Coordinates of C-alpha atoms in Angstrom, one line a residue:
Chain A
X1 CA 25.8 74.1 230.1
X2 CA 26.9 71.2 227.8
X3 CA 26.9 71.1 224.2
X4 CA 27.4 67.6 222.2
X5 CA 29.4 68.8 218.9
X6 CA 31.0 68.0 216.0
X7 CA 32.9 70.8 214.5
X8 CA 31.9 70.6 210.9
X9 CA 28.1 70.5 211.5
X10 CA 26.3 73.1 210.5
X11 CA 23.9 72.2 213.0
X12 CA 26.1 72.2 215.9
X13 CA 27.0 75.5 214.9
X14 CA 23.8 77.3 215.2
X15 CA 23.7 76.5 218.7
X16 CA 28.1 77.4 219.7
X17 CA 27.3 80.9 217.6
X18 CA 23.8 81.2 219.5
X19 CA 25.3 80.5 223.2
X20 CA 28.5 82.7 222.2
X21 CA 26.2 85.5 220.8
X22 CA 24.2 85.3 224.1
X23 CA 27.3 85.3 225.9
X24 CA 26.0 81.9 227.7
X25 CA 29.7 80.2 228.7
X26 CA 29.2 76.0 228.2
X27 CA 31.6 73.0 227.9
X28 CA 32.0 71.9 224.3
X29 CA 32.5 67.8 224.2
X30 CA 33.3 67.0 220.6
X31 CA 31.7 64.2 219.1
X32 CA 33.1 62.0 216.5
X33 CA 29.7 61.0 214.4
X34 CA 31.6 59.6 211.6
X35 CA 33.5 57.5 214.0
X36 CA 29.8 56.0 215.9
X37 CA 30.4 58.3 218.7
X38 CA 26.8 59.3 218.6
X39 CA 25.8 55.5 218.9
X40 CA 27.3 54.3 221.8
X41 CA 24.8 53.1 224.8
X42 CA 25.9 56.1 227.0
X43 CA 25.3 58.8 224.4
X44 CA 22.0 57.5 223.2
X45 CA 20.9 57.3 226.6
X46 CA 20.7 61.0 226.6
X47 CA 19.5 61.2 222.8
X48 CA 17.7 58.3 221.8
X49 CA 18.0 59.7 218.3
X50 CA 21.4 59.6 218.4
X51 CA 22.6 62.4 216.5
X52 CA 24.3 65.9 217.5
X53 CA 24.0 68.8 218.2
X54 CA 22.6 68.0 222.2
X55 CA 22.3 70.2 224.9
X56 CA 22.8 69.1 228.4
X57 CA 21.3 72.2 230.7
X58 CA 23.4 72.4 234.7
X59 CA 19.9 70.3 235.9
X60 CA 21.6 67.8 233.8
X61 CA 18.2 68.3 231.2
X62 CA 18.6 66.7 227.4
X63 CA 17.5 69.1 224.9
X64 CA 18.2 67.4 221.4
X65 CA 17.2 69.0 217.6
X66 CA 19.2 72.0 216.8
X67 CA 16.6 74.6 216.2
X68 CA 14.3 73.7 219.2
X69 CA 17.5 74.2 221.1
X70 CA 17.7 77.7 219.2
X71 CA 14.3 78.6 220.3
X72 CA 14.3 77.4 224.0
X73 CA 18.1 79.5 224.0
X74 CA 16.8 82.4 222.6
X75 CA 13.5 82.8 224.6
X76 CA 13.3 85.9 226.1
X77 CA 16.3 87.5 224.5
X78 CA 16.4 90.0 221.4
X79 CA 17.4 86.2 219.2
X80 CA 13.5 85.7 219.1
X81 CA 10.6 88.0 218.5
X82 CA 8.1 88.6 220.8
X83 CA 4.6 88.8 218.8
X84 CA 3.0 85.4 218.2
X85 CA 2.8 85.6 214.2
X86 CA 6.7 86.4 214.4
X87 CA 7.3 83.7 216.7
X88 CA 5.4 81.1 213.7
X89 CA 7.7 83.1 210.8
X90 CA 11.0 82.1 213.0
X91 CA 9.7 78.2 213.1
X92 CA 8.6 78.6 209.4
X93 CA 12.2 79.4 208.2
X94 CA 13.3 76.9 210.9
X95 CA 11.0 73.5 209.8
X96 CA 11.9 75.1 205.9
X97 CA 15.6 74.7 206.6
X98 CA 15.5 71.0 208.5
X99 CA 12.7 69.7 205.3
X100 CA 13.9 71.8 202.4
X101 CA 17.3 72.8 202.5
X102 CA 19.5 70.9 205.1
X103 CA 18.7 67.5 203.4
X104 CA 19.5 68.6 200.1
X105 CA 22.6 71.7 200.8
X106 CA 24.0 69.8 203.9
X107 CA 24.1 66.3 202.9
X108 CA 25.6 67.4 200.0
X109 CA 28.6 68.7 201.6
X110 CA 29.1 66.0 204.3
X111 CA 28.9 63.0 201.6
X112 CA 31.8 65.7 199.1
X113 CA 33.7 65.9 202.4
X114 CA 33.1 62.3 204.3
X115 CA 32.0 59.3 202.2
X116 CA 33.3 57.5 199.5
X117 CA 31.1 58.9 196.3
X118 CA 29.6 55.5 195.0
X119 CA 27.7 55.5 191.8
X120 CA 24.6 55.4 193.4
X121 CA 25.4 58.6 195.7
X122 CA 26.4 60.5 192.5
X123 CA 22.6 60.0 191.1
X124 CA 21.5 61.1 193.8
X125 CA 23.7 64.1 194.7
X126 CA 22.4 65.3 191.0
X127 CA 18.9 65.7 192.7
X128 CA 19.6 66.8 195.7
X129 CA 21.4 69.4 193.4
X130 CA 18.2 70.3 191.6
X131 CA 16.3 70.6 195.5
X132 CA 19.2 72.3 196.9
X133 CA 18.9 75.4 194.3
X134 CA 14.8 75.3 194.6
X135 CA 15.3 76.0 198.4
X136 CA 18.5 78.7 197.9
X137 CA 15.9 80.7 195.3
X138 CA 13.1 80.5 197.9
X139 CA 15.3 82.4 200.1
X140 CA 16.8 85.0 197.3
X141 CA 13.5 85.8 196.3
X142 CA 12.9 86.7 199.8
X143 CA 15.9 88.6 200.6
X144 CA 14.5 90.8 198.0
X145 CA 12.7 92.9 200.1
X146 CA 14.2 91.5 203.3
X147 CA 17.7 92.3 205.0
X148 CA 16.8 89.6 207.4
X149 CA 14.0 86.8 207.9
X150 CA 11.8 87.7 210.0
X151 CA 10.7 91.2 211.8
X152 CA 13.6 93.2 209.9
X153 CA 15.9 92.2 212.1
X154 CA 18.8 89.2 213.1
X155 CA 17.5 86.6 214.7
X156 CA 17.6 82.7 215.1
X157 CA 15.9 82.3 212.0
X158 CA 18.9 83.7 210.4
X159 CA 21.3 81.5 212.3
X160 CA 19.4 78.7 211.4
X161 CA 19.9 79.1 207.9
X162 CA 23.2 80.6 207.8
X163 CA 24.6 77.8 209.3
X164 CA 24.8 75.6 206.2
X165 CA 24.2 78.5 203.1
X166 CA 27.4 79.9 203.8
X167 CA 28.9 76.8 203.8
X168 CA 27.3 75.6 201.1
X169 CA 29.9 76.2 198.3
X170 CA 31.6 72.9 199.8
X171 CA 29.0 71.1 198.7
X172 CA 29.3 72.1 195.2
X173 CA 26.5 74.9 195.8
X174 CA 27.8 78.0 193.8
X175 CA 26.6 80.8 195.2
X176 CA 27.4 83.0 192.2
X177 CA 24.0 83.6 191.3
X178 CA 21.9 84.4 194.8
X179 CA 24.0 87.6 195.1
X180 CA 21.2 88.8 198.0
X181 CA 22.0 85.6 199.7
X182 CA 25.6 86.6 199.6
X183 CA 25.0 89.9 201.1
X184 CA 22.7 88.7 203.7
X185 CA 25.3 86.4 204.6
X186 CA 27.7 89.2 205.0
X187 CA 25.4 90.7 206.9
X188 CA 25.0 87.6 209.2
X189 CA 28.7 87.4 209.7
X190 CA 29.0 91.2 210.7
X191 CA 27.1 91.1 213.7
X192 CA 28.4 91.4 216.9
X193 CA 30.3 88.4 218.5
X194 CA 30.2 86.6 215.0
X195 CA 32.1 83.6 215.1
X196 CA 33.3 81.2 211.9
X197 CA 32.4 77.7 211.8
X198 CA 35.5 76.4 212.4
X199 CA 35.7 77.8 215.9
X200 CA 34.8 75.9 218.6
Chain B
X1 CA -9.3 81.1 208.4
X2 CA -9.0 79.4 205.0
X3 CA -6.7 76.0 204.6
X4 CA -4.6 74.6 201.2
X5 CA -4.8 71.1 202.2
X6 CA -4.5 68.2 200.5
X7 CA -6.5 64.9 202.1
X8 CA -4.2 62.6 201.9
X9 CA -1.6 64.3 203.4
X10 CA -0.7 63.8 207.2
X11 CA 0.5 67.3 207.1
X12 CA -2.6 68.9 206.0
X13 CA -4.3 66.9 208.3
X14 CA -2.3 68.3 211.2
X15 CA -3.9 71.1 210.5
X16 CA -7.3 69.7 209.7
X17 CA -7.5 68.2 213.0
X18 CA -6.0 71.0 215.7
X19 CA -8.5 73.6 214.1
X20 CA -11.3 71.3 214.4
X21 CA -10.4 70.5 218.2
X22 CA -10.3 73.8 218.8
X23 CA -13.5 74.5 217.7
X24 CA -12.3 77.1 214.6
X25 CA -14.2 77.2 212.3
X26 CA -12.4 77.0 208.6
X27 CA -12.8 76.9 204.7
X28 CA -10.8 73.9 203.0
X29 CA -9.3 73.9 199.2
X30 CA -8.0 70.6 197.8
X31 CA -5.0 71.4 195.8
X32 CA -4.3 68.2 193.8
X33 CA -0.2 68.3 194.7
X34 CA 0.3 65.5 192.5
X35 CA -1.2 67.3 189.1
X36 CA 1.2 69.9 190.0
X37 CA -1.6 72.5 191.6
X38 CA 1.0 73.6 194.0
X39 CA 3.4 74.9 191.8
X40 CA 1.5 77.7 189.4
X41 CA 2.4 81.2 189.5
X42 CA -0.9 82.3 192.0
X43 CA -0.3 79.8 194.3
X44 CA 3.6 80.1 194.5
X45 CA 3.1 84.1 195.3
X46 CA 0.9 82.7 198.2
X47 CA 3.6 79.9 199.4
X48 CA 7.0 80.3 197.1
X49 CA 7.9 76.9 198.9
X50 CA 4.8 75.5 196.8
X51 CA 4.0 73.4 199.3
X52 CA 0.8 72.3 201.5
X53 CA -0.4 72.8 204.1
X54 CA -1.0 77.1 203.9
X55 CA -2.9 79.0 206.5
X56 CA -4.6 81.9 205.3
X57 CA -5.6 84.2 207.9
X58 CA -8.6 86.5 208.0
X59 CA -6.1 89.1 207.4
X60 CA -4.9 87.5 204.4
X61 CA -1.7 86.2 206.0
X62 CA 0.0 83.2 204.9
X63 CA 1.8 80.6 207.3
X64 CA 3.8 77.7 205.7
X65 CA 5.4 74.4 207.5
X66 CA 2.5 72.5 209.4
X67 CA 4.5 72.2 212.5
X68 CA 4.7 76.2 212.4
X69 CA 1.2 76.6 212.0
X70 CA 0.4 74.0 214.8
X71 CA 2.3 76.2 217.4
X72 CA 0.8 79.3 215.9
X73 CA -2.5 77.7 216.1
X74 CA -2.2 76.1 219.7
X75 CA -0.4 78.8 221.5
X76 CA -2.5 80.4 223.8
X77 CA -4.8 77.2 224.3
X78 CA -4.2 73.6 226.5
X79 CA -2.5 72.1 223.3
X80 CA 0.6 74.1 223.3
X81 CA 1.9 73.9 227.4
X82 CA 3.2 77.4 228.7
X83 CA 6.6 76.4 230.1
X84 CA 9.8 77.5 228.3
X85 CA 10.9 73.7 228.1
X86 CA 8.0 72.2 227.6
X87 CA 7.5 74.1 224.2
X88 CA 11.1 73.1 223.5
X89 CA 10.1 69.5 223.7
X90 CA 7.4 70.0 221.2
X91 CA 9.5 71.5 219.3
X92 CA 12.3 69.0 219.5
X93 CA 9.7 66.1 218.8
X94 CA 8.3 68.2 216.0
X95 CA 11.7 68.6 214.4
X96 CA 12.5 65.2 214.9
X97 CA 9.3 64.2 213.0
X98 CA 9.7 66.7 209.8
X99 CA 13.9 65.2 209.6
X100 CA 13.4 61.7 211.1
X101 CA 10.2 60.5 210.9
X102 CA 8.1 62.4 207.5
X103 CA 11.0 61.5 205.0
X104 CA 11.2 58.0 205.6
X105 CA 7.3 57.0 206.7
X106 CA 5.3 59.4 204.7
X107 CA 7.8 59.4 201.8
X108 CA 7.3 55.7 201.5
X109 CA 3.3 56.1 201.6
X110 CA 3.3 58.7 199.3
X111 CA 5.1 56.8 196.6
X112 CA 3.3 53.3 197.3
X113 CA 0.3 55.0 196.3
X114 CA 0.9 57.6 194.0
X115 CA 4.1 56.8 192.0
X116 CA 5.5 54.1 189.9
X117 CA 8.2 52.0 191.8
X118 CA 11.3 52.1 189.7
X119 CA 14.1 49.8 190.6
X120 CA 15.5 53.1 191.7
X121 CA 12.3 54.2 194.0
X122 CA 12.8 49.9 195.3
X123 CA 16.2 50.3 196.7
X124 CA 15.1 54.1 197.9
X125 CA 12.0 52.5 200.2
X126 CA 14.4 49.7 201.2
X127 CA 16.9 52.5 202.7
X128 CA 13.5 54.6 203.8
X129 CA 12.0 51.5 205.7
X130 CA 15.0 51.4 207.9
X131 CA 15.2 54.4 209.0
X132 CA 11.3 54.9 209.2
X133 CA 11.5 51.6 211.9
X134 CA 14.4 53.6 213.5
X135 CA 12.3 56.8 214.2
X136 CA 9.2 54.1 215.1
X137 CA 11.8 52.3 217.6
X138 CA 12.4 55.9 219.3
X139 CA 9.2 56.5 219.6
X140 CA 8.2 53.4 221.1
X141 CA 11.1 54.1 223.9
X142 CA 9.9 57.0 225.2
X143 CA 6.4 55.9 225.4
X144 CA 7.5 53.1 227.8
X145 CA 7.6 56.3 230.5
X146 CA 5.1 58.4 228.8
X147 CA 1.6 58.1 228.0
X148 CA 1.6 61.4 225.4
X149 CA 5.1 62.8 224.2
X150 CA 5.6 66.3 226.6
X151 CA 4.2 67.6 229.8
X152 CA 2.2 63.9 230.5
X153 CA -0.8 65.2 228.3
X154 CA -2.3 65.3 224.7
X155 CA -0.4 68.5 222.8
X156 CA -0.1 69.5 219.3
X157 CA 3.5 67.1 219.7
X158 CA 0.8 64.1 219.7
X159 CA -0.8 65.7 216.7
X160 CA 2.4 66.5 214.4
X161 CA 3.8 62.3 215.1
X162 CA 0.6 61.1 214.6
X163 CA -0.4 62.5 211.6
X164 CA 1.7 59.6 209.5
X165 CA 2.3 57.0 212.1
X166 CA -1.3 56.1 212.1
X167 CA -1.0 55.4 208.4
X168 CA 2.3 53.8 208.6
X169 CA 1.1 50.8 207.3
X170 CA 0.1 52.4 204.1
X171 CA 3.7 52.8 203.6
X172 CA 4.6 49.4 204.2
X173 CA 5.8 49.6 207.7
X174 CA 4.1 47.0 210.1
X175 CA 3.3 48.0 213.8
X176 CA 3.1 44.8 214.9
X177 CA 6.7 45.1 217.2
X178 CA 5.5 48.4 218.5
X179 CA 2.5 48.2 221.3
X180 CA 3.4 51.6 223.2
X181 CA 2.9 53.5 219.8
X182 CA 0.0 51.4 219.0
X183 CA -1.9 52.3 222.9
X184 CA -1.1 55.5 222.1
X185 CA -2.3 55.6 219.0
X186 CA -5.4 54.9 220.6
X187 CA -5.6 57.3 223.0
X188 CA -4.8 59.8 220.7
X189 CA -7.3 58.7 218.3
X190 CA -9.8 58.7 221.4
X191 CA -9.5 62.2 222.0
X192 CA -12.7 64.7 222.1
X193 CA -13.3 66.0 218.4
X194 CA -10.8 64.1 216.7
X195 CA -11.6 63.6 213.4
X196 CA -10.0 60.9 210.8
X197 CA -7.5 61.3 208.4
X198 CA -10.1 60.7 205.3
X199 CA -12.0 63.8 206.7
X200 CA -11.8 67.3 204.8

């Protein structure tokens, strides 16, 4: 397999700690998004969207969208529950994380660490502030009686979200006050074949 | 079964329109989202997101995410297909419309016809309107080859893009430059049971 990365992405990351987790070996081609990489003719041939993370399969298959690359990895392997209702929970947390919490928690930390912070981007950084918390309480007040999302146990619904929470301090997130989202997300980082966002 | 919706929302709808084509029989409460109905104490225990759409089941369950419930909904019947990657490309079209497609289309219709346009909210849809034509552009690619969006046939995929591309216009964007979304808006439109947007 092929994966279409870009190291600091969160959503890249989901799918290099999935396939490493699963002990799937693939070719890792890094993609420079700030740069236009992702908008060149020959990559948006094989997304049309033209964003990372993309998933090129050995029948040469496009698979593009981070968590439907999750789900189609994890099929059939202890990642994803079985049971139909489970199955809905995973994609719950999943669509939650892509509306509610990586437009808000992750652009926050790309525009800190990329782009130039115009007047206009502080404004709205101060409400994607306000969003950013909503969507960190939603998932402290579940952690409550929850070690992990879905089923009481790790699974791609985790990953999903862990991706950018534990990043999320670098997008002026504290964390200081979710201290069940910090122990979940020592819990995510303990499990076997963890590896760190920076890895590729 | 028991549905939060709201009408004017293309995510209710979803919803709305996959339980009526599969013939399930359901009971409908209007929660007026913009007088804040969504956000008191009962109603946040229910969905602590405090959004709609929210399937109750007979059990008392309660799903969030419309795109989750669609595939908990369709699973099992024609409108979800059985093949590992072809519910990966639902998925991946499904993602693409919640981050791609919702923000920019349904964002802009919402606040056309329910908000005040600050200067702020003008430059906002200006930003939204290009992206929104992006997503409509990628659309319009992939039905040059395609008549539906996965497998060659109608799937809850069709339901979850057309939800607000049928009411694009509402939010300002004209579909005059996109024929192949307009055909199949047709034939989506033309499907048995399908009910309109307007219908509770």
């Amino acid at each position: 397999m092929r994966l279409y990365d870009y190291l600091p992405s969160g959503n890249g990351y989901k799918v290099r700690l999935l396939l490493t987790q699963l002990g799937i070996s693939f070719e890792r081609i890094e993609m420079d998004i700030v740069d236009g990489a992702t908008r060149n003719p020959d990559y948006l041939n094989k997304n049309p969207n033209g964003r990372i993370p993309l998933l090129e399969t050995d029948e040469g298959i496009h698979l593009a969208e981070s968590n439907a690359i999750l789900f189609f990895l994890a099929d059939g392997t202890p990642m994803l529950p079985d049971r139909s209702l489970d199955r809905a929970r995973v994609l719950q947390w999943m669509f939650f994380e892509q509306y509610s919490h990586e437009p808000n928690i992750a652009t926050s930390r790309h525009w800190i660490q990329h782009l130039e912070l115009t007047e206009e981007r502080r404004a709205r950084l101060e409400e994607k502030r306000a969003l950013g918390h909503e969507a960190l309480a939603v998932m402290e007040a579940h952690l409550a009686t929850n070690d992990f999302f879905v089923a009481r146990r790790y699974s791609i619904a985790d990953i999903a979200l862990f991706a950018y929470t534990h990043v999320a301090p670098e997008g002026g997130f504290d964390l200081a006050s979710y201290p069940r989202v910090r122990a979940w997300i020592e819990r995510v980082a303990s499990q076997l074949r963890h590896i760190p966002i920076t890895q590729g």
